[in-house]
PDB file of C-alpha atoms and ligand atoms in Angstrom:
ATOM      1  CA  MET A   1     213.665  64.086 133.313  1.00 96.00           C
ATOM      2  CA  GLN A   2     215.663  61.097 134.462  1.00 97.00           C
ATOM      3  CA  VAL A   3     214.020  58.037 136.005  1.00 98.00           C
ATOM      4  CA  THR A   4     215.706  55.088 137.663  1.00 98.00           C
ATOM      5  CA  MET A   5     213.868  51.953 138.689  1.00 98.00           C
ATOM      6  CA  THR A   6     214.451  48.236 139.070  1.00 98.00           C
ATOM      7  CA  VAL A   7     212.586  46.249 136.434  1.00 98.00           C
ATOM      8  CA  ASN A   8     212.543  42.475 136.778  1.00 97.00           C
ATOM      9  CA  GLY A   9     215.623  42.646 138.965  1.00 96.00           C
ATOM     10  CA  THR A  10     217.670  44.950 136.725  1.00 97.00           C
ATOM     11  CA  GLU A  11     218.218  48.624 137.461  1.00 98.00           C
ATOM     12  CA  VAL A  12     217.377  50.856 134.514  1.00 98.00           C
ATOM     13  CA  THR A  13     217.880  54.578 134.052  1.00 97.00           C
ATOM     14  CA  SER A  14     216.342  56.581 131.245  1.00 97.00           C
ATOM     15  CA  GLU A  15     215.460  60.090 130.121  1.00 97.00           C
ATOM     16  CA  VAL A  16     211.681  60.422 129.738  1.00 97.00           C
ATOM     17  CA  GLU A  17     208.978  63.022 129.264  1.00 97.00           C
ATOM     18  CA  PRO A  18     207.431  63.837 132.663  1.00 97.00           C
ATOM     19  CA  ARG A  19     203.997  62.860 131.287  1.00 97.00           C
ATOM     20  CA  LEU A  20     205.131  59.396 130.059  1.00 98.00           C
ATOM     21  CA  LEU A  21     202.996  56.574 131.421  1.00 98.00           C
ATOM     22  CA  LEU A  22     204.671  53.545 132.947  1.00 98.00           C
ATOM     23  CA  VAL A  23     203.015  51.230 130.410  1.00 98.00           C
ATOM     24  CA  HIS A  24     204.643  53.156 127.559  1.00 98.00           C
ATOM     25  CA  PHE A  25     207.971  53.310 129.365  1.00 98.00           C
ATOM     26  CA  LEU A  26     207.959  49.520 129.704  1.00 98.00           C
ATOM     27  CA  ARG A  27     206.795  48.839 126.165  1.00 98.00           C
ATOM     28  CA  ASP A  28     208.507  51.566 124.180  1.00 97.00           C
ATOM     29  CA  HIS A  29     211.677  52.356 126.127  1.00 97.00           C
ATOM     30  CA  LEU A  30     212.470  48.904 127.520  1.00 98.00           C
ATOM     31  CA  ARG A  31     210.725  46.845 124.788  1.00 98.00           C
ATOM     32  CA  LEU A  32     208.971  44.761 127.436  1.00 98.00           C
ATOM     33  CA  THR A  33     205.918  44.288 125.263  1.00 98.00           C
ATOM     34  CA  GLY A  34     204.442  41.505 127.376  1.00 98.00           C
ATOM     35  CA  THR A  35     202.639  44.246 129.263  1.00 98.00           C
ATOM     36  CA  HIS A  36     199.711  45.122 127.035  1.00 98.00           C
ATOM     37  CA  TRP A  37     197.969  48.440 126.548  1.00 97.00           C
ATOM     38  CA  GLY A  38     194.269  48.068 125.921  1.00 96.00           C
ATOM     39  CA  CYS A  39     192.010  50.926 126.857  1.00 95.00           C
ATOM     40  CA  ASP A  40     193.900  53.898 128.269  1.00 76.00           C
ATOM     41  CA  THR A  41     190.890  54.508 130.528  1.00 91.00           C
ATOM     42  CA  SER A  42     191.936  52.178 133.378  1.00 94.00           C
ATOM     43  CA  ASN A  43     189.131  49.739 132.607  1.00 95.00           C
ATOM     44  CA  CYS A  44     190.624  46.665 130.960  1.00 97.00           C
ATOM     45  CA  GLY A  45     193.477  45.704 133.298  1.00 97.00           C
ATOM     46  CA  THR A  46     195.695  44.158 130.655  1.00 98.00           C
ATOM     47  CA  CYS A  47     198.458  46.602 131.645  1.00 98.00           C
ATOM     48  CA  VAL A  48     198.792  45.332 135.233  1.00 98.00           C
ATOM     49  CA  VAL A  49     202.347  45.073 136.565  1.00 98.00           C
ATOM     50  CA  TRP A  50     203.677  45.009 140.102  1.00 98.00           C
ATOM     51  CA  MET A  51     205.126  48.049 141.784  1.00 98.00           C
ATOM     52  CA  ASP A  52     206.872  47.085 145.014  1.00 98.00           C
ATOM     53  CA  GLY A  53     204.996  43.783 144.879  1.00 95.00           C
ATOM     54  CA  GLU A  54     201.524  45.292 144.482  1.00 96.00           C
ATOM     55  CA  PRO A  55     199.540  45.029 141.257  1.00 97.00           C
ATOM     56  CA  VAL A  56     198.951  48.402 139.600  1.00 98.00           C
ATOM     57  CA  LYS A  57     197.462  49.395 136.280  1.00 98.00           C
ATOM     58  CA  SER A  58     200.516  50.775 134.550  1.00 98.00           C
ATOM     59  CA  CYS A  59     198.372  53.085 132.411  1.00 97.00           C
ATOM     60  CA  THR A  60     197.479  54.955 135.597  1.00 97.00           C
ATOM     61  CA  VAL A  61     201.062  55.413 136.793  1.00 97.00           C
ATOM     62  CA  LEU A  62     203.595  57.866 135.416  1.00 98.00           C
ATOM     63  CA  ALA A  63     207.055  56.507 134.768  1.00 98.00           C
ATOM     64  CA  ALA A  64     208.253  59.286 137.047  1.00 98.00           C
ATOM     65  CA  MET A  65     206.066  57.900 139.853  1.00 98.00           C
ATOM     66  CA  ALA A  66     207.740  54.508 139.474  1.00 98.00           C
ATOM     67  CA  SER A  67     211.204  56.010 139.753  1.00 98.00           C
ATOM     68  CA  GLY A  68     212.958  54.601 142.792  1.00 98.00           C
ATOM     69  CA  HIS A  69     210.599  51.620 142.940  1.00 98.00           C
ATOM     70  CA  GLU A  70     210.759  47.974 141.990  1.00 98.00           C
ATOM     71  CA  VAL A  71     208.661  46.982 139.002  1.00 98.00           C
ATOM     72  CA  ARG A  72     207.927  43.464 137.855  1.00 98.00           C
ATOM     73  CA  THR A  73     206.302  42.599 134.560  1.00 98.00           C
ATOM     74  CA  VAL A  74     205.027  39.366 133.073  1.00 98.00           C
ATOM     75  CA  GLU A  75     208.506  38.811 131.599  1.00 97.00           C
ATOM     76  CA  GLY A  76     209.737  38.516 135.184  1.00 97.00           C
ATOM     77  CA  LEU A  77     207.223  35.899 136.337  1.00 97.00           C
ATOM     78  CA  ALA A  78     209.156  32.770 135.380  1.00 96.00           C
ATOM     79  CA  HIS A  79     211.833  31.507 137.744  1.00 93.00           C
ATOM     80  CA  ASP A  80     215.533  32.227 137.280  1.00 91.00           C
ATOM     81  CA  ASP A  81     216.138  28.718 135.926  1.00 93.00           C
ATOM     82  CA  GLY A  82     213.532  29.308 133.229  1.00 92.00           C
ATOM     83  CA  THR A  83     210.773  27.153 134.694  1.00 95.00           C
ATOM     84  CA  LEU A  84     207.344  28.667 134.551  1.00 96.00           C
ATOM     85  CA  ASP A  85     205.627  30.026 137.609  1.00 97.00           C
ATOM     86  CA  ALA A  86     202.651  27.999 138.838  1.00 98.00           C
ATOM     87  CA  ILE A  87     200.216  30.632 137.577  1.00 98.00           C
ATOM     88  CA  GLN A  88     201.705  30.468 134.073  1.00 98.00           C
ATOM     89  CA  GLN A  89     201.529  26.688 134.181  1.00 97.00           C
ATOM     90  CA  GLY A  90     197.934  26.913 135.421  1.00 98.00           C
ATOM     91  CA  PHE A  91     196.887  29.054 132.458  1.00 98.00           C
ATOM     92  CA  MET A  92     198.530  26.501 130.154  1.00 97.00           C
ATOM     93  CA  GLN A  93     196.982  23.484 131.841  1.00 97.00           C
ATOM     94  CA  CYS A  94     193.456  24.884 132.103  1.00 97.00           C
ATOM     95  CA  HIS A  95     193.256  26.836 128.846  1.00 96.00           C
ATOM     96  CA  GLY A  96     193.044  30.136 130.697  1.00 97.00           C
ATOM     97  CA  LEU A  97     193.580  32.104 127.520  1.00 96.00           C
ATOM     98  CA  GLN A  98     192.368  32.276 123.978  1.00 96.00           C
ATOM     99  CA  CYS A  99     193.634  35.403 122.180  1.00 97.00           C
ATOM    100  CA  GLY A 100     195.934  36.102 125.137  1.00 97.00           C
ATOM    101  CA  PHE A 101     195.470  39.853 125.173  1.00 98.00           C
ATOM    102  CA  CYS A 102     194.217  39.989 128.754  1.00 98.00           C
ATOM    103  CA  THR A 103     196.574  37.265 129.955  1.00 98.00           C
ATOM    104  CA  PRO A 104     199.615  39.254 131.177  1.00 98.00           C
ATOM    105  CA  GLY A 105     197.455  41.392 133.436  1.00 98.00           C
ATOM    106  CA  MET A 106     195.391  38.412 134.563  1.00 98.00           C
ATOM    107  CA  MET A 107     198.524  36.506 135.550  1.00 98.00           C
ATOM    108  CA  MET A 108     200.121  39.433 137.376  1.00 98.00           C
ATOM    109  CA  THR A 109     196.923  40.059 139.326  1.00 98.00           C
ATOM    110  CA  THR A 110     196.245  36.450 140.216  1.00 98.00           C
ATOM    111  CA  ARG A 111     199.882  35.674 141.103  1.00 98.00           C
ATOM    112  CA  ALA A 112     199.695  38.550 143.582  1.00 98.00           C
ATOM    113  CA  LEU A 113     196.397  37.150 144.885  1.00 98.00           C
ATOM    114  CA  LEU A 114     197.987  33.743 145.523  1.00 98.00           C
ATOM    115  CA  ASP A 115     200.945  35.382 147.264  1.00 97.00           C
ATOM    116  CA  ARG A 116     198.665  36.945 149.865  1.00 97.00           C
ATOM    117  CA  ASN A 117     195.994  34.222 149.850  1.00 98.00           C
ATOM    118  CA  PRO A 118     197.349  30.809 148.753  1.00 98.00           C
ATOM    119  CA  HIS A 119     193.922  29.162 148.721  1.00 97.00           C
ATOM    120  CA  PRO A 120     191.373  31.683 147.490  1.00 98.00           C
ATOM    121  CA  SER A 121     187.744  30.760 147.035  1.00 98.00           C
ATOM    122  CA  GLU A 122     186.157  31.088 143.616  1.00 98.00           C
ATOM    123  CA  GLY A 123     184.500  34.273 144.822  1.00 98.00           C
ATOM    124  CA  GLU A 124     187.827  35.708 145.945  1.00 98.00           C
ATOM    125  CA  ILE A 125     189.385  34.906 142.562  1.00 98.00           C
ATOM    126  CA  ARG A 126     186.506  36.550 140.737  1.00 98.00           C
ATOM    127  CA  GLU A 127     186.745  39.554 143.040  1.00 98.00           C
ATOM    128  CA  ALA A 128     190.501  39.850 142.368  1.00 98.00           C
ATOM    129  CA  ILE A 129     190.001  39.956 138.595  1.00 98.00           C
ATOM    130  CA  SER A 130     186.887  42.115 138.712  1.00 97.00           C
ATOM    131  CA  GLY A 131     188.890  45.084 137.449  1.00 95.00           C
ATOM    132  CA  GLN A 132     189.958  43.225 134.349  1.00 95.00           C
ATOM    133  CA  ILE A 133     188.227  42.370 131.134  1.00 97.00           C
ATOM    134  CA  CYS A 134     188.502  39.191 129.101  1.00 98.00           C
ATOM    135  CA  ARG A 135     186.517  39.140 125.893  1.00 96.00           C
ATOM    136  CA  CYS A 136     187.227  35.507 125.039  1.00 97.00           C
ATOM    137  CA  THR A 137     187.073  32.990 127.841  1.00 96.00           C
ATOM    138  CA  GLY A 138     183.970  33.854 129.851  1.00 96.00           C
ATOM    139  CA  TYR A 139     186.329  33.805 132.874  1.00 98.00           C
ATOM    140  CA  ALA A 140     185.559  30.195 133.877  1.00 97.00           C
ATOM    141  CA  THR A 141     188.872  28.825 132.628  1.00 98.00           C
ATOM    142  CA  ILE A 142     190.739  31.761 134.163  1.00 98.00           C
ATOM    143  CA  VAL A 143     189.237  30.912 137.544  1.00 98.00           C
ATOM    144  CA  ARG A 144     190.124  27.254 137.018  1.00 98.00           C
ATOM    145  CA  SER A 145     193.703  28.227 136.069  1.00 98.00           C
ATOM    146  CA  VAL A 146     194.127  30.090 139.339  1.00 98.00           C
ATOM    147  CA  GLN A 147     192.651  27.156 141.257  1.00 98.00           C
ATOM    148  CA  TRP A 148     195.131  24.841 139.487  1.00 98.00           C
ATOM    149  CA  ALA A 149     198.021  27.087 140.538  1.00 98.00           C
ATOM    150  CA  ALA A 150     196.741  27.064 144.119  1.00 98.00           C
ATOM    151  CA  GLU A 151     196.597  23.268 144.040  1.00 97.00           C
ATOM    152  CA  HIS A 152     200.083  22.976 142.464  1.00 96.00           C
ATOM    153  CA  PRO A 153     202.114  25.766 144.108  1.00 94.00           C
ATOM    154  CA  ASP A 154     205.418  24.601 142.647  1.00 92.00           C
ATOM    155  CA  GLY A 155     203.902  24.484 139.163  1.00 89.00           C
ATOM    156  CA  THR A 156     204.772  20.851 138.620  1.00 90.00           C
ATOM    157  CA  VAL A 157     202.417  19.074 136.271  1.00 87.00           C
ATOM    158  CA  PRO A 158     201.475  15.695 137.765  1.00 85.00           C
ATOM    159  CA  ALA A 159     202.581  12.723 135.717  1.00 85.00           C
ATOM    160  CA  THR A 160     199.667  10.965 134.103  1.00 75.00           C
ATOM    161  CA  THR A 161     198.849   7.547 135.517  1.00 62.00           C
ATOM    162  CA  ASP A 162     196.859   6.449 132.501  1.00 60.00           C
ATOM    163  CA  GLU A 163     198.465   3.536 130.693  1.00 58.00           C
ATOM    164  CA  PRO A 164     198.406   3.971 126.925  1.00 58.00           C
ATOM    165  CA  ALA A 165     195.911   1.715 125.259  1.00 54.00           C
ATOM    166  CA  ALA A 166     197.434  -1.522 124.057  1.00 55.00           C
ATOM    167  CA  ALA A 167     198.229  -1.444 120.346  1.00 56.00           C
ATOM    168  CA  PRO A 168     196.015  -3.747 118.274  1.00 55.00           C
ATOM    169  CA  ALA A 169     197.674  -6.936 117.120  1.00 54.00           C
ATOM    170  CA  GLU A 170     199.370  -6.624 113.743  1.00 56.00           C
ATOM    171  CA  PRO A 171     197.541  -8.589 111.044  1.00 53.00           C
ATOM    172  CA  ALA A 172     199.574 -11.379 109.492  1.00 47.00           C
ATOM    173  CA  THR A 173     201.408 -10.074 106.424  1.00 49.00           C
ATOM    174  CA  GLU A 174     202.208 -13.423 104.872  1.00 50.00           C
ATOM    175  CA  PRO A 175     199.213 -15.391 103.589  1.00 46.00           C
ATOM    176  CA  ALA A 176     198.945 -18.892 104.864  1.00 46.00           C
ATOM    177  CA  ALA A 177     200.197 -21.520 102.453  1.00 46.00           C
ATOM    178  CA  GLY A 178     197.535 -22.393  99.925  1.00 44.00           C
ATOM    179  CA  ALA A 179     195.308 -19.446 100.805  1.00 43.00           C
ATOM    180  CA  THR A 180     193.465 -17.742  97.943  1.00 43.00           C
ATOM    181  CA  GLN A 181     194.840 -14.275  97.108  1.00 44.00           C
ATOM    182  CA  PRO A 182     192.315 -11.495  96.396  1.00 42.00           C
ATOM    183  CA  VAL A 183     192.460 -10.302  92.780  1.00 39.00           C
ATOM    184  CA  PRO A 184     192.942  -6.531  92.358  1.00 40.00           C
ATOM    185  CA  ALA A 185     190.122  -4.761  90.504  1.00 41.00           C
ATOM    186  CA  GLY A 186     190.850  -4.487  86.763  1.00 39.00           C
ATOM    187  CA  SER A 187     193.504  -7.166  86.613  1.00 39.00           C
ATOM    188  CA  ALA A 188     193.385  -9.745  83.777  1.00 37.00           C
ATOM    189  CA  SER A 189     191.830 -13.004  84.712  1.00 36.00           C
TER     190      SER A 189
HETATM  191 FE1  FES B 201     195.457  50.022 131.542  1.00 55.15          FE
HETATM  192 FE2  FES B 201     193.374  49.226 130.086  1.00 55.15          FE
HETATM  193  S1  FES B 201     195.358  49.810 129.386  1.00 55.15           S
HETATM  194  S2  FES B 201     193.503  49.424 132.253  1.00 55.15           S
HETATM  195 FE1  FES B 202     191.264  37.083 124.766  1.00 55.15          FE
HETATM  196 FE2  FES B 202     191.150  37.226 127.441  1.00 55.15          FE
HETATM  197  S1  FES B 202     191.902  35.602 126.217  1.00 55.15           S
HETATM  198  S2  FES B 202     190.753  38.797 125.987  1.00 55.15           S
END
């Protein structure tokens, strides 16, 4: 069957099997491999993309169901001029990832959270990602990354105000006139 959808702002049309899942359509037909496929049982959440602006687990959606809709993947999170979205910058600034496998889904879910709730509480962040699994971070840095993005909505990293430590004074390279030179070990006396 033929499906047509808008993916990251570009209309795509393709022939697919009616049973093809959206996650496989994105990864295998469009080569948008930023969307990960982890469990196939709708538990891990690494496959989250947006459909018409709402996060969905793309392993629970047929490509045919997405036909006629607007899909956005992690490849479409950055701005048109190439600058990172605040949530991407937050994950960088706060070490919100280790292996990175859960990260695309985490970012798509939490970006959507910030769009509807620009200043979520820690509990609201944890609730938003409760359908997603991270096996590395213990979630604390993910929560902090989302809080950073909420505090810096344009994603701009504040310039540091710390002055670099003053360099130590260079030792004199020329011995003072008449000073005794050290004798290298093993040299003839
Ligand atoms: Fe979709 Fe795990 S692959 S929830
Ligand atoms: Fe490895 Fe989350 S960073 S699973």
